[in-house]
mmCIF file of N, CA and C in Angstrom:
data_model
loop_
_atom_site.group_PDB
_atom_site.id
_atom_site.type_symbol
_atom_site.label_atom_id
_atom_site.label_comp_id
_atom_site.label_asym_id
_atom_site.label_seq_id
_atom_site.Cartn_x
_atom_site.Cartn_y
_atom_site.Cartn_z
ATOM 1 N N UNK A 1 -6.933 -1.943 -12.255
ATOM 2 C CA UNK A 1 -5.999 -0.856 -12.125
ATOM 3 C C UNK A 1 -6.782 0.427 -11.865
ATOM 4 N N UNK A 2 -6.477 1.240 -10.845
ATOM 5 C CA UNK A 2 -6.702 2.663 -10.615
ATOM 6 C C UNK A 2 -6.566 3.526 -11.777
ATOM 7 N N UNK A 3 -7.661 4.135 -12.116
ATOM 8 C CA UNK A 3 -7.663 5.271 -12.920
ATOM 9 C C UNK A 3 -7.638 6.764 -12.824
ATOM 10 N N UNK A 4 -7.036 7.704 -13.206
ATOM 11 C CA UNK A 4 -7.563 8.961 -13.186
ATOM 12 C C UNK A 4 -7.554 9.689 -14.483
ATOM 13 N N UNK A 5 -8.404 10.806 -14.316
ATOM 14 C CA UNK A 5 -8.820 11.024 -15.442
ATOM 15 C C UNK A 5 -7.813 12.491 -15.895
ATOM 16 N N UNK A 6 -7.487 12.308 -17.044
ATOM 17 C CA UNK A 6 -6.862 14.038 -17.487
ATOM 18 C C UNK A 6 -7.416 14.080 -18.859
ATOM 19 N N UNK A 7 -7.486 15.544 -18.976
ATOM 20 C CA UNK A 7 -8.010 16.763 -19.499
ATOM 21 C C UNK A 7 -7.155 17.509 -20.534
ATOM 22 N N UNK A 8 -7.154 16.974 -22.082
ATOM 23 C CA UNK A 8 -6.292 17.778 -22.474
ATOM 24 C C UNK A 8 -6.810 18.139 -24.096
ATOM 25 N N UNK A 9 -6.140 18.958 -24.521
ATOM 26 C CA UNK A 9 -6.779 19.563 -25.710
ATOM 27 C C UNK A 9 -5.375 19.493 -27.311
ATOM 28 N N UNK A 10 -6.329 19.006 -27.734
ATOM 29 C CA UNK A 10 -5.523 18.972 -29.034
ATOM 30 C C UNK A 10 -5.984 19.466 -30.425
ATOM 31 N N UNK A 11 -5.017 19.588 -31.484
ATOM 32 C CA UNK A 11 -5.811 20.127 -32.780
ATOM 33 C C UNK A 11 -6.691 19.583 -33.664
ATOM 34 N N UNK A 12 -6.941 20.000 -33.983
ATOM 35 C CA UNK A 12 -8.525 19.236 -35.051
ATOM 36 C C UNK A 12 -7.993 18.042 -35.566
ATOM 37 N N UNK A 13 -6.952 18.264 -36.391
ATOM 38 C CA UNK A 13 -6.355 17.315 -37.153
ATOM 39 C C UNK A 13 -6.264 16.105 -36.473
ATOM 40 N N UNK A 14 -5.648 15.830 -35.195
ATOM 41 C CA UNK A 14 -5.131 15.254 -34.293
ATOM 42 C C UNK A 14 -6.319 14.880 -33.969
ATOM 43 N N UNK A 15 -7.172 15.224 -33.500
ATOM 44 C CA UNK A 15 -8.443 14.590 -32.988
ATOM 45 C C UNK A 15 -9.206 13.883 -34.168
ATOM 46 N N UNK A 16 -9.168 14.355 -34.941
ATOM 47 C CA UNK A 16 -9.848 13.632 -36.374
ATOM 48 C C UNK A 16 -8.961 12.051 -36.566
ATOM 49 N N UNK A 17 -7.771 12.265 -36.864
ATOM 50 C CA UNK A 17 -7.281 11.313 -36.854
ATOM 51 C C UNK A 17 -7.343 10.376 -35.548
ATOM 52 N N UNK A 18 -6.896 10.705 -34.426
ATOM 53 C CA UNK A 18 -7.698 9.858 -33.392
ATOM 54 C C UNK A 18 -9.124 9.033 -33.646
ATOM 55 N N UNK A 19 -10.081 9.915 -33.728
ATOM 56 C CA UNK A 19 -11.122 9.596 -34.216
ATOM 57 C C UNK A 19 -11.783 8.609 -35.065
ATOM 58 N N UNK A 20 -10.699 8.858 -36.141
ATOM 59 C CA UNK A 20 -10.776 7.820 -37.365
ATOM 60 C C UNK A 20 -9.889 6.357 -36.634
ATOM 61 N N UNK A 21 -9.429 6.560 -36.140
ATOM 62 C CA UNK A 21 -8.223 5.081 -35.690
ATOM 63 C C UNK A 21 -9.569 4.665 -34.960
ATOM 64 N N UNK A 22 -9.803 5.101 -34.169
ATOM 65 C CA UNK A 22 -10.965 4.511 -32.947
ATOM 66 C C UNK A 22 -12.349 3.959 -33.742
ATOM 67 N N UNK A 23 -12.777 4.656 -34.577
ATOM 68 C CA UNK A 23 -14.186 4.221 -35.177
ATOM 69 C C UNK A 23 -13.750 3.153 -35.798
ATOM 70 N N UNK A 24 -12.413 3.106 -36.519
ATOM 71 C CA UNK A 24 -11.857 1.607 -37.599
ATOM 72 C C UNK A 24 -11.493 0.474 -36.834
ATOM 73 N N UNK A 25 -10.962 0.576 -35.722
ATOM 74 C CA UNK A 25 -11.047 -0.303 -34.584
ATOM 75 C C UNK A 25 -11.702 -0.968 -33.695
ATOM 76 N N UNK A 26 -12.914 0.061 -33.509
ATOM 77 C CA UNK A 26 -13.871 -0.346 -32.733
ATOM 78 C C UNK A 26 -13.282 -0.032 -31.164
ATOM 79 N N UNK A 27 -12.179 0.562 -31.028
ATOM 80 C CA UNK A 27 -11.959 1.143 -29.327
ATOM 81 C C UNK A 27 -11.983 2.366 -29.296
ATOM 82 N N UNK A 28 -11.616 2.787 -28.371
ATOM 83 C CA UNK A 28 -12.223 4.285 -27.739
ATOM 84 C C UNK A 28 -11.088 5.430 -28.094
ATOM 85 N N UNK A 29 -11.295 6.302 -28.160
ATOM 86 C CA UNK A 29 -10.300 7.392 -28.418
ATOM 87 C C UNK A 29 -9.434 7.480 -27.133
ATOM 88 N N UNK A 30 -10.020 7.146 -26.150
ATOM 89 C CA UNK A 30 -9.160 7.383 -25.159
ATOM 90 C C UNK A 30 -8.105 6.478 -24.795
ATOM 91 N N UNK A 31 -8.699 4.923 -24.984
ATOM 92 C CA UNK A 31 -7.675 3.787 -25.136
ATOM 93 C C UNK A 31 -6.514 4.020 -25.837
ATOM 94 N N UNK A 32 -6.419 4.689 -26.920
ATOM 95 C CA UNK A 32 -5.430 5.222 -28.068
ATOM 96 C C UNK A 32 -4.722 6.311 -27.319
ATOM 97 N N UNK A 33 -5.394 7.127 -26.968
ATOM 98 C CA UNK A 33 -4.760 8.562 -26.105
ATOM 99 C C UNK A 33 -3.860 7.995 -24.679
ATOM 100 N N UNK A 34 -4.471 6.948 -24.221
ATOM 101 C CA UNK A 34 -3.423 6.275 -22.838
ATOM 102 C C UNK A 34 -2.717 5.631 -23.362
ATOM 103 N N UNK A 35 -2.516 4.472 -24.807
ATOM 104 C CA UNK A 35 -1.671 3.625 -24.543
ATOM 105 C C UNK A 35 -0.616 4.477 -25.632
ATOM 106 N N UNK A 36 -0.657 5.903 -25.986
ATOM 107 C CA UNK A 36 0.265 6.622 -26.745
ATOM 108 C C UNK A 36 0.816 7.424 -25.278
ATOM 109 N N UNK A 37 0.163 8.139 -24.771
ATOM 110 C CA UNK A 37 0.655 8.133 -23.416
ATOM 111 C C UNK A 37 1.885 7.409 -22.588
ATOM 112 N N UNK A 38 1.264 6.104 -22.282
ATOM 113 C CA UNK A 38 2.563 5.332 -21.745
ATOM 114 C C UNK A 38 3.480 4.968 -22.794
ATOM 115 N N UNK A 39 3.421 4.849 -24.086
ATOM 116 C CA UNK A 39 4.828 4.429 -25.076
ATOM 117 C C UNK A 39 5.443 5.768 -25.038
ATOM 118 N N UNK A 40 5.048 7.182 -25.382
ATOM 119 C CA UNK A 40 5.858 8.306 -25.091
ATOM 120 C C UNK A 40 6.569 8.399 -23.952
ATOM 121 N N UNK A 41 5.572 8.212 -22.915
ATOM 122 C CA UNK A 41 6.534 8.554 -21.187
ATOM 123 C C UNK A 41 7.764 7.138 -21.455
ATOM 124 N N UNK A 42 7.314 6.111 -21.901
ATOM 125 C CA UNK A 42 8.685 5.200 -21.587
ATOM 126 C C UNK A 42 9.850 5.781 -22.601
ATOM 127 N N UNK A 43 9.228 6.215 -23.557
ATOM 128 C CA UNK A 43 10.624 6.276 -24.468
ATOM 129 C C UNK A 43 11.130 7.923 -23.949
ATOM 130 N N UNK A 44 10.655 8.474 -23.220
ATOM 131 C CA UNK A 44 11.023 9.918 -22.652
ATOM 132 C C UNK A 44 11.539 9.583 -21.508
ATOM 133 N N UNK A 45 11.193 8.535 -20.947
ATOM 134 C CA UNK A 45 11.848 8.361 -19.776
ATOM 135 C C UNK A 45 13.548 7.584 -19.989
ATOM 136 N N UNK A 46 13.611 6.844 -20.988
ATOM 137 C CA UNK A 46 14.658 6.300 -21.457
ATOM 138 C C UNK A 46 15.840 6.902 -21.355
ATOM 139 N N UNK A 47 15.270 8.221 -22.369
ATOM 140 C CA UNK A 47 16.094 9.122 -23.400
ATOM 141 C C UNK A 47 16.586 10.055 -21.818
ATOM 142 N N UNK A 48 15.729 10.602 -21.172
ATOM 143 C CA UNK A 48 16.432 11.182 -20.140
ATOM 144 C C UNK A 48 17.001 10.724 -19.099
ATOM 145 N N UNK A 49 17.177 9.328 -18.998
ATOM 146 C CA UNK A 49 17.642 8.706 -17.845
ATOM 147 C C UNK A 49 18.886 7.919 -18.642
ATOM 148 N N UNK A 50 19.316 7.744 -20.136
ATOM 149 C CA UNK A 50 20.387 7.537 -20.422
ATOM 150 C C UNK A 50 21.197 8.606 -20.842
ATOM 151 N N UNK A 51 20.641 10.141 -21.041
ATOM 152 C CA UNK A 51 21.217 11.488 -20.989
ATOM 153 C C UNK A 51 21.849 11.801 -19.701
ATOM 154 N N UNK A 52 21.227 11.445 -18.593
ATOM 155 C CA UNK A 52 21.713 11.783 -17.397
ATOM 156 C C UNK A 52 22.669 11.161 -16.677
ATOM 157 N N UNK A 53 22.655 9.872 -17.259
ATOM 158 C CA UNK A 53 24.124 8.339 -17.057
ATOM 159 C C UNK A 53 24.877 8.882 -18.180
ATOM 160 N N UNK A 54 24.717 9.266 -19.083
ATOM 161 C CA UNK A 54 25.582 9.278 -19.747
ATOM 162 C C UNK A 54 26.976 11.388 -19.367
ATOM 163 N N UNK A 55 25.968 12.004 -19.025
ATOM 164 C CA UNK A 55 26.654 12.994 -18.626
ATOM 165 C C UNK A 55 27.494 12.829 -17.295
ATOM 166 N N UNK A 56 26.626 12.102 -16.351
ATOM 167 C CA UNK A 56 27.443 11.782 -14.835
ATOM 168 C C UNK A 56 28.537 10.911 -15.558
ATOM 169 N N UNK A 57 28.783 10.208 -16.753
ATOM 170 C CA UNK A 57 29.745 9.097 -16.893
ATOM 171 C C UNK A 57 31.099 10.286 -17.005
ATOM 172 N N UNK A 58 30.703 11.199 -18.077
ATOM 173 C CA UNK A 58 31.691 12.422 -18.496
ATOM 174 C C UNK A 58 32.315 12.875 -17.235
ATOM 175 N N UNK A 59 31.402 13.408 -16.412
ATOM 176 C CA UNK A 59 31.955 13.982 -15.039
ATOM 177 C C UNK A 59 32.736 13.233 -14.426
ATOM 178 N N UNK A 60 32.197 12.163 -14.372
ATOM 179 C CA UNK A 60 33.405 10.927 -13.148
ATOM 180 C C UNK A 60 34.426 10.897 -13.864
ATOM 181 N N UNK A 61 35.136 11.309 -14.778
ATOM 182 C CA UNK A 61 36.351 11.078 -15.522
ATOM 183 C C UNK A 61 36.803 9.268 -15.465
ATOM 184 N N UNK A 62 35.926 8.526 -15.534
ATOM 185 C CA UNK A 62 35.768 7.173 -15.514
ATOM 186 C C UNK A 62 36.661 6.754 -17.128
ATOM 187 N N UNK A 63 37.620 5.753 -17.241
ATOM 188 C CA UNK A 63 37.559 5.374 -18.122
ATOM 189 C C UNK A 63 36.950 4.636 -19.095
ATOM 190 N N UNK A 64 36.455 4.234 -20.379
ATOM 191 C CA UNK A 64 35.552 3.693 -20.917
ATOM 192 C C UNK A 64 36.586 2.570 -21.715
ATOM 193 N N UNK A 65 35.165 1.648 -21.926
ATOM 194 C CA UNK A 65 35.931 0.346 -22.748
ATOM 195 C C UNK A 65 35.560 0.481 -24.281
ATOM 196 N N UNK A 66 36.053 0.212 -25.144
ATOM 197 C CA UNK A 66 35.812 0.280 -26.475
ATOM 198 C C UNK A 66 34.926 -0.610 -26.630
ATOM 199 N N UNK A 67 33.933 -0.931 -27.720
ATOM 200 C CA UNK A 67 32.825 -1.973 -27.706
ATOM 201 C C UNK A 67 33.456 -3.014 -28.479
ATOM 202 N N UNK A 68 34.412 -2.626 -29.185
ATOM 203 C CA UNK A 68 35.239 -4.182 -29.763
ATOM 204 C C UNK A 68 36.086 -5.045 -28.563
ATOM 205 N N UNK A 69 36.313 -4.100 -27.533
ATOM 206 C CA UNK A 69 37.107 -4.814 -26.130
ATOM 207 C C UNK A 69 36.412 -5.511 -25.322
ATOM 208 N N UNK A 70 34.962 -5.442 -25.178
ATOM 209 C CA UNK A 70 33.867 -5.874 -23.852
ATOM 210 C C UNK A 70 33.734 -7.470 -24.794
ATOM 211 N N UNK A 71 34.113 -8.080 -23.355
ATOM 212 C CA UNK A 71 34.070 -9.898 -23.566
ATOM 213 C C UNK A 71 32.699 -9.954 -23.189
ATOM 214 N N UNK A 72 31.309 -10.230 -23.897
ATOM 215 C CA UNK A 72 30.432 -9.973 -24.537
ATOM 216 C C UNK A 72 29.474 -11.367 -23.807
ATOM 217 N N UNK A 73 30.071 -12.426 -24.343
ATOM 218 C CA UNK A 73 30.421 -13.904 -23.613
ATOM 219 C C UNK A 73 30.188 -13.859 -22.001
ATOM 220 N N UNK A 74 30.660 -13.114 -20.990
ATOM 221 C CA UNK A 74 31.057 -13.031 -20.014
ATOM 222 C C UNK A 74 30.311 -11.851 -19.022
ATOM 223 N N UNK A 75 29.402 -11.713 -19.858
ATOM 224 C CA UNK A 75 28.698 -10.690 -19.072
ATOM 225 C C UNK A 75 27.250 -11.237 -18.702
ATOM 226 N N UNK A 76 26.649 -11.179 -17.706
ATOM 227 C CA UNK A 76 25.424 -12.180 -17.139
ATOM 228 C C UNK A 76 25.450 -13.102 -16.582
ATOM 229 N N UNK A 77 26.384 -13.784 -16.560
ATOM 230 C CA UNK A 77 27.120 -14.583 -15.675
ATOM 231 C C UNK A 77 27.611 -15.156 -14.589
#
């Protein structure tokens, strides 16, 4: 996989603790810093892409189904 590199600055605390995870592990501070990286962007990406379905749903004046009504069974199918 293609890499690039970024540049960013954080507080002592935060780096200490980084620090400490990485030396008890035996991986790199940075391994920790990317794979917190991609779990934030997915769950940020989630949160704003079901904020944004969920406001266009309001606008379309669409009617909605109650969740005790959706035949549950029948969906995937």
């Amino acid at each position: 996989m293609a890499t690039k590199q970024l540049n960013t600055s954080v507080d002592k605390a935060l780096y200490d603790r980084l620090d400490r995870l990485a030396t008890r592990t035996g991986r790199s501070r940075s391994h920790y810093a990317s794979e917190f990286i991609e779990r934030g962007l997915n769950d940020l990406e989630d949160h704003y892409l079901l904020k944004d379905a969920l406001e266009e749903f309001h606008a379309s004046d669409e009617d909605s189904i109650a969740h005790e009504d959706v035949d549950w069974d029948s969906l995937g199918r």
